[in-house]
Coordinates of C-alpha atoms in Angstrom, one line a residue:
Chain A
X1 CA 22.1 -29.0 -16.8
X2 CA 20.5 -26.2 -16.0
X3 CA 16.3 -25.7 -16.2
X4 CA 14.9 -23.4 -17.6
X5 CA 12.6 -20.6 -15.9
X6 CA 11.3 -17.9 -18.5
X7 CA 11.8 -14.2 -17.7
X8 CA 8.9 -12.7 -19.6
X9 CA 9.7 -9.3 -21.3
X10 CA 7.7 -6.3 -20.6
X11 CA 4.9 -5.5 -22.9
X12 CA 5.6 -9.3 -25.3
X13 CA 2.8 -11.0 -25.6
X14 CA 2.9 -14.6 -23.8
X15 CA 1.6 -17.6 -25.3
X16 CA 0.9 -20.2 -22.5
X17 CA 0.5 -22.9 -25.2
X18 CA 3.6 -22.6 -26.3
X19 CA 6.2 -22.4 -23.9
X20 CA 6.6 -25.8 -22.5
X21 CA 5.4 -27.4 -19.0
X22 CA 8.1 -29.9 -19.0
X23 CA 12.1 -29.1 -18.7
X24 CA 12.6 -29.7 -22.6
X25 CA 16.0 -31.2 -23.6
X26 CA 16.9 -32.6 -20.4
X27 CA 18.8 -35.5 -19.6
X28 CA 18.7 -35.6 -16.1
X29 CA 17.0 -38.6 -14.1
X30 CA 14.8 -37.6 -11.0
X31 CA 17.1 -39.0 -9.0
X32 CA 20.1 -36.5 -10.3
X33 CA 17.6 -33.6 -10.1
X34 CA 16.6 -34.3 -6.7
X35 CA 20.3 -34.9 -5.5
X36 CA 20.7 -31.5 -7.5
X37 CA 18.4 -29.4 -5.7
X38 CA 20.2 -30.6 -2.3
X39 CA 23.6 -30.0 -3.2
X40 CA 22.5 -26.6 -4.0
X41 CA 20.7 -25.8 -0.7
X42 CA 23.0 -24.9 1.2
X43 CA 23.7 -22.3 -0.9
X44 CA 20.2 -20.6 -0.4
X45 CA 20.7 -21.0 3.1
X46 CA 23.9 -18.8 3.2
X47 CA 22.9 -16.2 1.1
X48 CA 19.9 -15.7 3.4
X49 CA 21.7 -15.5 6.5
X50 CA 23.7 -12.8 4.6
X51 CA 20.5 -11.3 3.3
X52 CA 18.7 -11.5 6.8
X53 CA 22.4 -9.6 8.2
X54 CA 22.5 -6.6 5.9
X55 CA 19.1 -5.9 6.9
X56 CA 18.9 -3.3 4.3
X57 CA 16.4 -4.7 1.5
X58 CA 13.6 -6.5 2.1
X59 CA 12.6 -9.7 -0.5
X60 CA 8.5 -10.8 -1.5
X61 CA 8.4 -13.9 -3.5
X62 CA 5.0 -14.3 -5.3
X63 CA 3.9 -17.8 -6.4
X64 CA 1.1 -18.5 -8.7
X65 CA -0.6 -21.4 -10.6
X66 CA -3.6 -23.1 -12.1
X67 CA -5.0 -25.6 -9.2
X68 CA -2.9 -28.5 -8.9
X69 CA -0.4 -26.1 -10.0
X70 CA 2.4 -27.5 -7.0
X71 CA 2.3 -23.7 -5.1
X72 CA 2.1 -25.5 -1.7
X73 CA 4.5 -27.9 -3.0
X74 CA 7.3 -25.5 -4.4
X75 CA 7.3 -23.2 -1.3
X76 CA 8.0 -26.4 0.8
X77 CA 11.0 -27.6 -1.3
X78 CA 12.5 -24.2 -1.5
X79 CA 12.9 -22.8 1.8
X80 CA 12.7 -26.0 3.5
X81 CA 16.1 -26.0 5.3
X82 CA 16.2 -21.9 5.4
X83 CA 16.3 -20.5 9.1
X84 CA 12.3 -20.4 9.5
X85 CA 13.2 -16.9 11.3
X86 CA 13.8 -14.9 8.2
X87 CA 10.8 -16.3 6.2
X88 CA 7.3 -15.7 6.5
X89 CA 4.8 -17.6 4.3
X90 CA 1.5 -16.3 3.6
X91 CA -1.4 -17.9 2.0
X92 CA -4.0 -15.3 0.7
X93 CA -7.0 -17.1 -0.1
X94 CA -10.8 -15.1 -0.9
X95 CA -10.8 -12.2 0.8
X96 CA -13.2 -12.1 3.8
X97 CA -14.7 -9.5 6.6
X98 CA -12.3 -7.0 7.2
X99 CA -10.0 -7.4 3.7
X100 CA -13.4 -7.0 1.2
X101 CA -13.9 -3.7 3.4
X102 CA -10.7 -2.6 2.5
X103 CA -9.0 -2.1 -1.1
X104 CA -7.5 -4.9 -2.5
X105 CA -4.0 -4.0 -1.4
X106 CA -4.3 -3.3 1.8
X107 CA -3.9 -6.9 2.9
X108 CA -1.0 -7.4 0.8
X109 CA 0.9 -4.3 1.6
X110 CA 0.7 -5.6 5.5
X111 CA 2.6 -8.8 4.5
X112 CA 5.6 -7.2 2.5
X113 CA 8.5 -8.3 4.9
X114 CA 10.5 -5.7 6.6
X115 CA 13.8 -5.3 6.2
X116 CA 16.0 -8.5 6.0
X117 CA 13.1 -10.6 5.7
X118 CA 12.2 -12.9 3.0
X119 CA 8.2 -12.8 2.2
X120 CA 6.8 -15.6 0.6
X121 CA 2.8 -15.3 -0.9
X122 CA 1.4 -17.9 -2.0
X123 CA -1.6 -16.6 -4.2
X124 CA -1.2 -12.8 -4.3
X125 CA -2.4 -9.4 -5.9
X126 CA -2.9 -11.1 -9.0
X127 CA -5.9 -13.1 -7.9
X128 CA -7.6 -9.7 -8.3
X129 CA -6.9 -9.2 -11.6
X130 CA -6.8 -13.1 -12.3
X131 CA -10.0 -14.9 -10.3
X132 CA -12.2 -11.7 -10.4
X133 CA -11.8 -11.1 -13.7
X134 CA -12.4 -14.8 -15.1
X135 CA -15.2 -15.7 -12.3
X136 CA -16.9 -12.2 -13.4
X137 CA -16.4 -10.8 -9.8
X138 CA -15.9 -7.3 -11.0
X139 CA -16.4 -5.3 -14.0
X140 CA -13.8 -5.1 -16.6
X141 CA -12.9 -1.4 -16.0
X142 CA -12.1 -2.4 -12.1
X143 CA -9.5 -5.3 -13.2
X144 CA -8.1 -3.6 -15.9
X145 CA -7.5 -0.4 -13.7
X146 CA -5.4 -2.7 -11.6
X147 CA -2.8 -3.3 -14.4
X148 CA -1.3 0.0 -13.6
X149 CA -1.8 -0.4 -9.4
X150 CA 0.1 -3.7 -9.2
X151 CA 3.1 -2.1 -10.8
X152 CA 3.1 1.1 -9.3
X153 CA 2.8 -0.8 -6.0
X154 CA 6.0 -3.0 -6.9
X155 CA 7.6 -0.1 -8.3
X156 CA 7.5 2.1 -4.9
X157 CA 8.9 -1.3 -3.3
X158 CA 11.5 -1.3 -4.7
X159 CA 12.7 2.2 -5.2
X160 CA 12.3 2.0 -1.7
X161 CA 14.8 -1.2 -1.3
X162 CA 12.6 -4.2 -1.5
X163 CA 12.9 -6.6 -4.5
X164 CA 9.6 -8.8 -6.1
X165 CA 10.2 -12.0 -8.1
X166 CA 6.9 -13.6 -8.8
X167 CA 6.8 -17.2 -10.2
X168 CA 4.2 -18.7 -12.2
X169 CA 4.2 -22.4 -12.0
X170 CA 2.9 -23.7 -15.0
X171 CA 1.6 -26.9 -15.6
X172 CA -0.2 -28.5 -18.4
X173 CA -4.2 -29.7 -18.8
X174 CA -3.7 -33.1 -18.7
X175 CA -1.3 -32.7 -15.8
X176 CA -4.2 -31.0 -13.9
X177 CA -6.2 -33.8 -14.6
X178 CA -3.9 -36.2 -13.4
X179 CA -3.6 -34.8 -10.0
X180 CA -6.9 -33.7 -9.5
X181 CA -7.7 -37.7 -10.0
X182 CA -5.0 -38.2 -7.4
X183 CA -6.4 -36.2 -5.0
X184 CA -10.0 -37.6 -5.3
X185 CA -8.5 -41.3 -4.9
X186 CA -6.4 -40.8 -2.0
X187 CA -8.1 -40.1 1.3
X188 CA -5.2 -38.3 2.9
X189 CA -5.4 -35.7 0.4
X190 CA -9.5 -35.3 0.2
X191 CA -8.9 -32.2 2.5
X192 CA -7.1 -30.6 -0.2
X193 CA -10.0 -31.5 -2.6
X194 CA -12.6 -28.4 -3.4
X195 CA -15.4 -28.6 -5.5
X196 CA -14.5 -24.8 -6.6
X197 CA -11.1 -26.8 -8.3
X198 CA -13.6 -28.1 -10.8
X199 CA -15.4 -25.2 -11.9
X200 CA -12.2 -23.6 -12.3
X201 CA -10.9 -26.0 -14.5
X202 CA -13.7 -25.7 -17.1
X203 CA -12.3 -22.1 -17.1
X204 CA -9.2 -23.5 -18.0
X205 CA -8.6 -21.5 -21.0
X206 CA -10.0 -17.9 -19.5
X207 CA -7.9 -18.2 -16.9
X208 CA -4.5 -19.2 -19.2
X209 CA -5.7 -16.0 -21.2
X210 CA -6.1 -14.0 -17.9
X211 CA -2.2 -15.2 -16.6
X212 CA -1.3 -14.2 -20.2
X213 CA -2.4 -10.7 -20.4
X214 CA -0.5 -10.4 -16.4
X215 CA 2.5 -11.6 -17.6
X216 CA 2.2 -8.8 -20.5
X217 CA 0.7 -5.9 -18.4
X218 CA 2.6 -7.1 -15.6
X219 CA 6.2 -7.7 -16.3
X220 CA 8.1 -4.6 -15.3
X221 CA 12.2 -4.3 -15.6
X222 CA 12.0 -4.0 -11.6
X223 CA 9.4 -7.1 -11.4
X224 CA 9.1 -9.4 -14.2
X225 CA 7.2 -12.5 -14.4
X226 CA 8.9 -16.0 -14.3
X227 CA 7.4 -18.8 -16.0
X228 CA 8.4 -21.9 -14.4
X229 CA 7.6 -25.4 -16.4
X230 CA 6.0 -27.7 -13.6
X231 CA 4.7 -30.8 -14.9
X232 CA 7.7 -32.6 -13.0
X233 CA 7.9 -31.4 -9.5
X234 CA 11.6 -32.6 -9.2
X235 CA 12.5 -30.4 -12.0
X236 CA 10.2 -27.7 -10.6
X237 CA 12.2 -27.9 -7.7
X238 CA 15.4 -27.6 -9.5
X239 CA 14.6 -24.8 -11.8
X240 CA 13.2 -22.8 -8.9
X241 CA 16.0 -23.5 -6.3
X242 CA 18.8 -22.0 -8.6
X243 CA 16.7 -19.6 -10.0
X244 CA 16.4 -18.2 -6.4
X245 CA 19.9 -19.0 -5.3
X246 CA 21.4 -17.0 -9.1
X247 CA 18.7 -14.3 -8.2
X248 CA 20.1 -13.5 -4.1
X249 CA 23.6 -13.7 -5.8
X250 CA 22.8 -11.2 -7.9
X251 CA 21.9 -9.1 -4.9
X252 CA 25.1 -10.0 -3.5
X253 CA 24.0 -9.1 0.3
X254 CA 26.8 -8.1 2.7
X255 CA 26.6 -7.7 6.2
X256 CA 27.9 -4.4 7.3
X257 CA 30.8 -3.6 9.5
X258 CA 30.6 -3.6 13.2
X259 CA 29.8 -0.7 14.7
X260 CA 32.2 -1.3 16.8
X261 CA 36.4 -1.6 17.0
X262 CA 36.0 -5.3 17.7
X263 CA 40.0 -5.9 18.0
X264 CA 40.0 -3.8 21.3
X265 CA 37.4 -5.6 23.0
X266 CA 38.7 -8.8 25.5
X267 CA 36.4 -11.5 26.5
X268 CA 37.2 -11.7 30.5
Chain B
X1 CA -20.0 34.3 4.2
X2 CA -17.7 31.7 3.4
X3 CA -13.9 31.5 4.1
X4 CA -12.1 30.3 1.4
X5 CA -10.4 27.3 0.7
X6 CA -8.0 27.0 -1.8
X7 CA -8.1 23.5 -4.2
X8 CA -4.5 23.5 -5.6
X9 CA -4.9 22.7 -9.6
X10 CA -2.7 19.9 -10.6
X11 CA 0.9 20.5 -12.0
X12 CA 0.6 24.7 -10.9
X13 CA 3.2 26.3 -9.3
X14 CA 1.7 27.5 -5.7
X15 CA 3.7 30.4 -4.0
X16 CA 2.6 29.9 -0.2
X17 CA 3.5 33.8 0.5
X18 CA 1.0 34.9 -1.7
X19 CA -1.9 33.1 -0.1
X20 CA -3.2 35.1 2.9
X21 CA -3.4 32.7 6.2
X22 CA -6.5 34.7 7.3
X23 CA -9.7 34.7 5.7
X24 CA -9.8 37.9 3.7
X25 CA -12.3 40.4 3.4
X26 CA -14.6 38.4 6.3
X27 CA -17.3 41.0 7.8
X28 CA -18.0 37.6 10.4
X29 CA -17.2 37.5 14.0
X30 CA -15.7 35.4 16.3
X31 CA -18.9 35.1 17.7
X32 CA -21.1 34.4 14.4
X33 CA -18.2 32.5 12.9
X34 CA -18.2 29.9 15.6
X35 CA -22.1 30.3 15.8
X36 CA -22.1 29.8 12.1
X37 CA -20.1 26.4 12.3
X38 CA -22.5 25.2 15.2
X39 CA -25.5 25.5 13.1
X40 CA -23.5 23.2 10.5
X41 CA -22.3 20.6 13.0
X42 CA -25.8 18.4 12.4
X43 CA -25.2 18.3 8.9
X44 CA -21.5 16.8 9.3
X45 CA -23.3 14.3 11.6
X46 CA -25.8 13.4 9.1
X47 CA -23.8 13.8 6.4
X48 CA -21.2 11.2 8.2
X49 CA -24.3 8.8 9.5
X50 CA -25.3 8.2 5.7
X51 CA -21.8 7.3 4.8
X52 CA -21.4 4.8 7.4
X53 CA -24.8 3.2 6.4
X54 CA -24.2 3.4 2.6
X55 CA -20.8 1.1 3.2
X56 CA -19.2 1.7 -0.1
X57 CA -16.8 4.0 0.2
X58 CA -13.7 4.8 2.6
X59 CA -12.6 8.6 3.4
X60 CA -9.3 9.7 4.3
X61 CA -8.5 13.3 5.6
X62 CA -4.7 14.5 5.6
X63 CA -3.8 16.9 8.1
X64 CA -0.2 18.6 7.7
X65 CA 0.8 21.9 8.7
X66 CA 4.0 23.8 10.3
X67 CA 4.4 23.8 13.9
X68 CA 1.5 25.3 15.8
X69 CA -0.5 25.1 12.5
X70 CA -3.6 23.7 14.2
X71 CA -4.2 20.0 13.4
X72 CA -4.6 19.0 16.9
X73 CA -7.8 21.9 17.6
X74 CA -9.0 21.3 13.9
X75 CA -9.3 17.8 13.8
X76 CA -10.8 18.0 17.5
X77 CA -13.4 21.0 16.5
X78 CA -14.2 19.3 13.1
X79 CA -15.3 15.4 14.2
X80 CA -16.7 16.4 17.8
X81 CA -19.9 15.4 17.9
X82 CA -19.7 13.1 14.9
X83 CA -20.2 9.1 15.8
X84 CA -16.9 8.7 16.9
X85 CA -17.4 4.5 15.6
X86 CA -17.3 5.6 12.3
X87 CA -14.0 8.0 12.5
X88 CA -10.4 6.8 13.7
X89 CA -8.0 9.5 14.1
X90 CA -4.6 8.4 13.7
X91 CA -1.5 10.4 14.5
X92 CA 1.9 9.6 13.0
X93 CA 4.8 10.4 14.8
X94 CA 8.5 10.1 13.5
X95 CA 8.6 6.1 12.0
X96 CA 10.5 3.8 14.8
X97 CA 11.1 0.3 14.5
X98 CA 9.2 -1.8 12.5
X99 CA 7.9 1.1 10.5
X100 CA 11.3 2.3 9.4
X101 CA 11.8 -1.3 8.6
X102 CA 9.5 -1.1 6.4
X103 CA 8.4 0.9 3.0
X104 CA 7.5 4.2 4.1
X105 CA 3.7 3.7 2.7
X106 CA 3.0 0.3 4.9
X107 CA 2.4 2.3 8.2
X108 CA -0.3 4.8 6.0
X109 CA -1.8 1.8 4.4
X110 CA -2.7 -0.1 7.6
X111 CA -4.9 3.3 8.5
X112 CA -7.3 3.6 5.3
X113 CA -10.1 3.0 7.2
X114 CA -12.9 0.5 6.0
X115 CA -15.4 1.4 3.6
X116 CA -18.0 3.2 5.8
X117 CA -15.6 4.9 7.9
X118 CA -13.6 8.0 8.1
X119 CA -9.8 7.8 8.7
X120 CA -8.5 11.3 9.7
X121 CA -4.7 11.3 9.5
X122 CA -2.9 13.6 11.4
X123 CA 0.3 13.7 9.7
X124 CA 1.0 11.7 6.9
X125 CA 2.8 9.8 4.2
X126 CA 3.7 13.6 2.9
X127 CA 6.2 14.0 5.6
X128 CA 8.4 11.2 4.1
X129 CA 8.8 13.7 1.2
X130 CA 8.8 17.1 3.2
X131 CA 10.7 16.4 6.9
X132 CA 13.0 14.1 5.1
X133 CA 13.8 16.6 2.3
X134 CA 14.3 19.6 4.6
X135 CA 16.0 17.7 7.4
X136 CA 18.1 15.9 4.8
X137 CA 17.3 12.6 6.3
X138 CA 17.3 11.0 2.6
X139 CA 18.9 11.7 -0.6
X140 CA 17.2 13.9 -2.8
X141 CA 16.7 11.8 -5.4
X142 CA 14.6 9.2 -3.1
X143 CA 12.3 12.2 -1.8
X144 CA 12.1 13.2 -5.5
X145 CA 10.5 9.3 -6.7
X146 CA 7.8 9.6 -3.9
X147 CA 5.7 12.2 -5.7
X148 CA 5.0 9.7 -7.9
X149 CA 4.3 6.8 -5.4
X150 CA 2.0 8.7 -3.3
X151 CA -0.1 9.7 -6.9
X152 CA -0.2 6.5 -7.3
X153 CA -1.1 5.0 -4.0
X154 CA -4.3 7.8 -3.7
X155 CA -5.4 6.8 -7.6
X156 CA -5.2 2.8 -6.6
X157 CA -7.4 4.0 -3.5
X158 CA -9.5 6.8 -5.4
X159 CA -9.9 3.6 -8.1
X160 CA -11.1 1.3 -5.8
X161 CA -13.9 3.4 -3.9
X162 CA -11.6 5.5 -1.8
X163 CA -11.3 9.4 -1.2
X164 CA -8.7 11.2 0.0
X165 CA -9.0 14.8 0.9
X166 CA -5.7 16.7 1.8
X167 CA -5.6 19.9 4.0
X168 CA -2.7 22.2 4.7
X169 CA -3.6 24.6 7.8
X170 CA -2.0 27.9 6.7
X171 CA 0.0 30.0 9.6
X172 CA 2.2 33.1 9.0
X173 CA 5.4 32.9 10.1
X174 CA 4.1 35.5 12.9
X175 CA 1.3 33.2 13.9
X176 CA 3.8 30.9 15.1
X177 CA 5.8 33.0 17.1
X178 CA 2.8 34.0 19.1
X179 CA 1.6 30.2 19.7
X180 CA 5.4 28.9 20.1
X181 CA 5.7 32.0 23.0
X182 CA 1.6 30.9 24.4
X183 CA 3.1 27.3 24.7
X184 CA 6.1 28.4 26.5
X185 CA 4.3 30.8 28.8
X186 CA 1.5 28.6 29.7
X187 CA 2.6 25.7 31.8
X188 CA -0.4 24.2 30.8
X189 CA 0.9 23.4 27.4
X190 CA 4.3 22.6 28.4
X191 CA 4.1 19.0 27.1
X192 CA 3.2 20.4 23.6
X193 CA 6.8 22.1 23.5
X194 CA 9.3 20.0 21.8
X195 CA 12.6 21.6 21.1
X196 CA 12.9 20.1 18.3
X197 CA 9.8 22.7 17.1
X198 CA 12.4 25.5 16.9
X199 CA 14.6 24.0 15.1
X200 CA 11.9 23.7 12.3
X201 CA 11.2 27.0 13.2
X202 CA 14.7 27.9 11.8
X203 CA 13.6 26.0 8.7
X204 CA 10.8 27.9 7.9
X205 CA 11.8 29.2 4.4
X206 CA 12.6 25.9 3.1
X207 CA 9.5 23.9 4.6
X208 CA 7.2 26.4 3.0
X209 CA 8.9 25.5 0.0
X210 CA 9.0 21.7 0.1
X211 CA 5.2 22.4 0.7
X212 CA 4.8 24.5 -2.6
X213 CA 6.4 21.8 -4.5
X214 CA 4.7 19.1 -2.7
X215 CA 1.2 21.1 -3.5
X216 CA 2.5 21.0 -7.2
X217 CA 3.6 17.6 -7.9
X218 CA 0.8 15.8 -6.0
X219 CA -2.2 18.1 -6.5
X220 CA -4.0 15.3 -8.5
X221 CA -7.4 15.7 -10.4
X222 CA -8.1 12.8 -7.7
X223 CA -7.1 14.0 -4.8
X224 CA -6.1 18.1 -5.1
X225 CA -4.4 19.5 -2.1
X226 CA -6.3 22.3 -0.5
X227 CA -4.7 25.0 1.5
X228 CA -7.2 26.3 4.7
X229 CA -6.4 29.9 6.1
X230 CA -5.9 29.2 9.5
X231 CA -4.4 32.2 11.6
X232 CA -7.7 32.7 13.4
X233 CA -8.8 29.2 14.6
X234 CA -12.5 30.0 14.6
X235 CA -12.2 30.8 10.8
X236 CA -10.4 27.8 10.1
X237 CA -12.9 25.8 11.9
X238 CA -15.6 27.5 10.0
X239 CA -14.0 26.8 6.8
X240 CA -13.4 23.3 7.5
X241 CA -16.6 22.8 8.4
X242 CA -18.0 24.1 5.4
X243 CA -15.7 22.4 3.3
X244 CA -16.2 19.3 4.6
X245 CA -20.4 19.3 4.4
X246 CA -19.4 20.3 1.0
X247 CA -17.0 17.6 -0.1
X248 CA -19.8 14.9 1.7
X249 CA -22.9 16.0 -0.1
X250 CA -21.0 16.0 -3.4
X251 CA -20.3 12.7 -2.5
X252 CA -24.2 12.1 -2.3
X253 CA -24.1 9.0 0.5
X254 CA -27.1 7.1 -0.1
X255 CA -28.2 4.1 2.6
X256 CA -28.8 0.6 0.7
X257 CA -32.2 -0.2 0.5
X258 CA -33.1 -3.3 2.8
X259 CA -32.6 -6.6 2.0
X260 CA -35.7 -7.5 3.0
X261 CA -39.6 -6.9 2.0
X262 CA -40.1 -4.9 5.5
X263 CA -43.9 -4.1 4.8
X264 CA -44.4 -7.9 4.9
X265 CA -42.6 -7.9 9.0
X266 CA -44.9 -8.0 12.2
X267 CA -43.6 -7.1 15.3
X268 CA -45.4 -9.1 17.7

């Protein structure tokens, strides 16, 4: 069984409402999927000890989402398990101070990984095409500009050896209404709970329109979107752990040779 | 009088040997040159004062230049005097470390000052298309993509309130013989002299070049090169100088009016 992410072409038109938020056609129990996911694992871990060796290419993993959407969530399942040495995880969350005095890359481009590394945002660039253009922070003719800066900013990445995958995990209304109502009934969540989540939801539809034109402006043969249904967080989990796993194979990293003649060297 | 400096138009073919490296047909002095550039100082400072105050907009500078080209005195001579809070100089150096583990445009990006300020770069993000090309540290088709990401990365900043003003210090070939033989002579300078300096010495020829085409391919209507004659330091600091007052009152800086009704405030 095998979940299905969508790679979104570059330049189609997306239509949120019609790609599903639920693994269609699947037979799997959550109890399968889950076991699943952890018989895959160690997979992931490998190939980033060989990534984190060769040293050579550098890896940012962009995940974004309505509220509720599971970000949070998915980043925990996935590298959970991964040597926390070769993975940084950054939230970006409304620019402040120092990072509204600066353009709106300039705090990103500090958190691409170096070499080796795998970088994990949670939010991203996108915000400032997504949340500024649906909260009417900016004038049109600033977000649209940024079309064309995101992907000549993942472009020069990875000519220069560093590989984006950005994930959109997509989730349905009435799933957003669900958790949201989860949230506000259980205490140990309230601190997640932010007034802001509602008045985003009545923008519901701008913002599904907003993530649409992205994935259309915004899906470049070096960086394509990847629509991930999320309505089942097991699933989620699934899809995205051997998404990641087929995507680092596909890299196939190698550790290089020794520098050294290692059969004439004697332990004393 | 005023010495010429020469905007590059985008996409044209520049041939360095034709541009003089002293200020032609200049009836100044030494004396009223550097008198001349002293009467303009308090206008810099003004001009720099209102641009920290209005808050909206960043300024980078780009120094580059052959050996003994001047960045060092012009940078010094040009921002004396100015409110060094508002100006950070940065140098770069060859990358090391954790900036060759990185893209070549995260150490550059760090240093675009704040909007308000003046980030003067002394060196630059053109060196990983011009040292690496002539030195043959990278192949050419990776120097070749980076005319295009550096385009790109000054129209993302240009976009977003930034402006980026690029000036190549022109020497003759003779000029540098003269200060390469000053630094050797004068013990005093002896920590300027780096080897390494003749070997790019040997390399004239094919620095100018990677210069001319660097001047070609990233002359943008955004951000045009501009090519100072800088033989005689006083006339290259004059000519800065002038070009700089120039490039800040056609930027127009305007202070933000107050927040507050200040006729209704008593001081008691």
């Amino acid at each position: 069984m095998k979940t299905k992410v969508i790679v979104c072409e570059p330049g189609k038109k997306v239509r949120l409402d019609r790609i599903p938020t639920d693994a269609e056609g699947s037979s799997t129990s959550k109890e399968e999927g889950t076991a699943l996911t952890e018989m895959i694992r160690p997979r992931l871990r490998d190939l980033q000890e060989r990534f984190y060796a060769e040293g050579r290419r550098g890896l940012v993993v962009v995940f974004q989402a309505m509220d509720t959407g599971g970000k949070d969530g998915a980043v925990r399942n996935l590298f959970t398990g991964v040597d926390p040495a070769g993975v940084d995880v950054t939230g970006f969350k409304s620019p402040t101070g120092a990072e509204l005095a600066h353009d709106y890359l300039w705090r990103l481009h500090q958190k691409v990984p170096s070499r080796g590394k795998i970088g994990v945002w949670n939010r991203s660039h996108y915000e400032d095409i997504l949340a500024v253009r649906v909260r009417r922070l900016v004038p049109e003719e600033v977000w649209k500009r940024r079309f064309g800066h995101v992907n000549d900013f993942e472009r020069m990445l990875t000519d220069e050896g560093f590989v984006v995958v950005k994930y959109f995990l997509h989730i349905s209304h009435d799933t957003q209404k669900r958790r949201l109502e989860e949230r506000l009934a259980d205490p140990s969540k309230h601190w997640k709970f932010d007034p802001s989540d509602l008045e985003d939801r009545e923008l519901w539809t701008e913002y599904q329109h907003a993530y649409e034109d992205v994935f259309e402006k915004c899906s470049t043969s070096w960086a394509p979107w990847r629509i991930v249904p999320a309505d089942r967080k097991w699933a989620r989990n699934l899809a995205l752990m051997q998404d990641m796993v087929e995507i680092l194979e596909g890299l196939d990293p190698r550790p290089p040779a020794s520098k050294f003649d290692l059969s004439k060297i004697t332990i004393r």
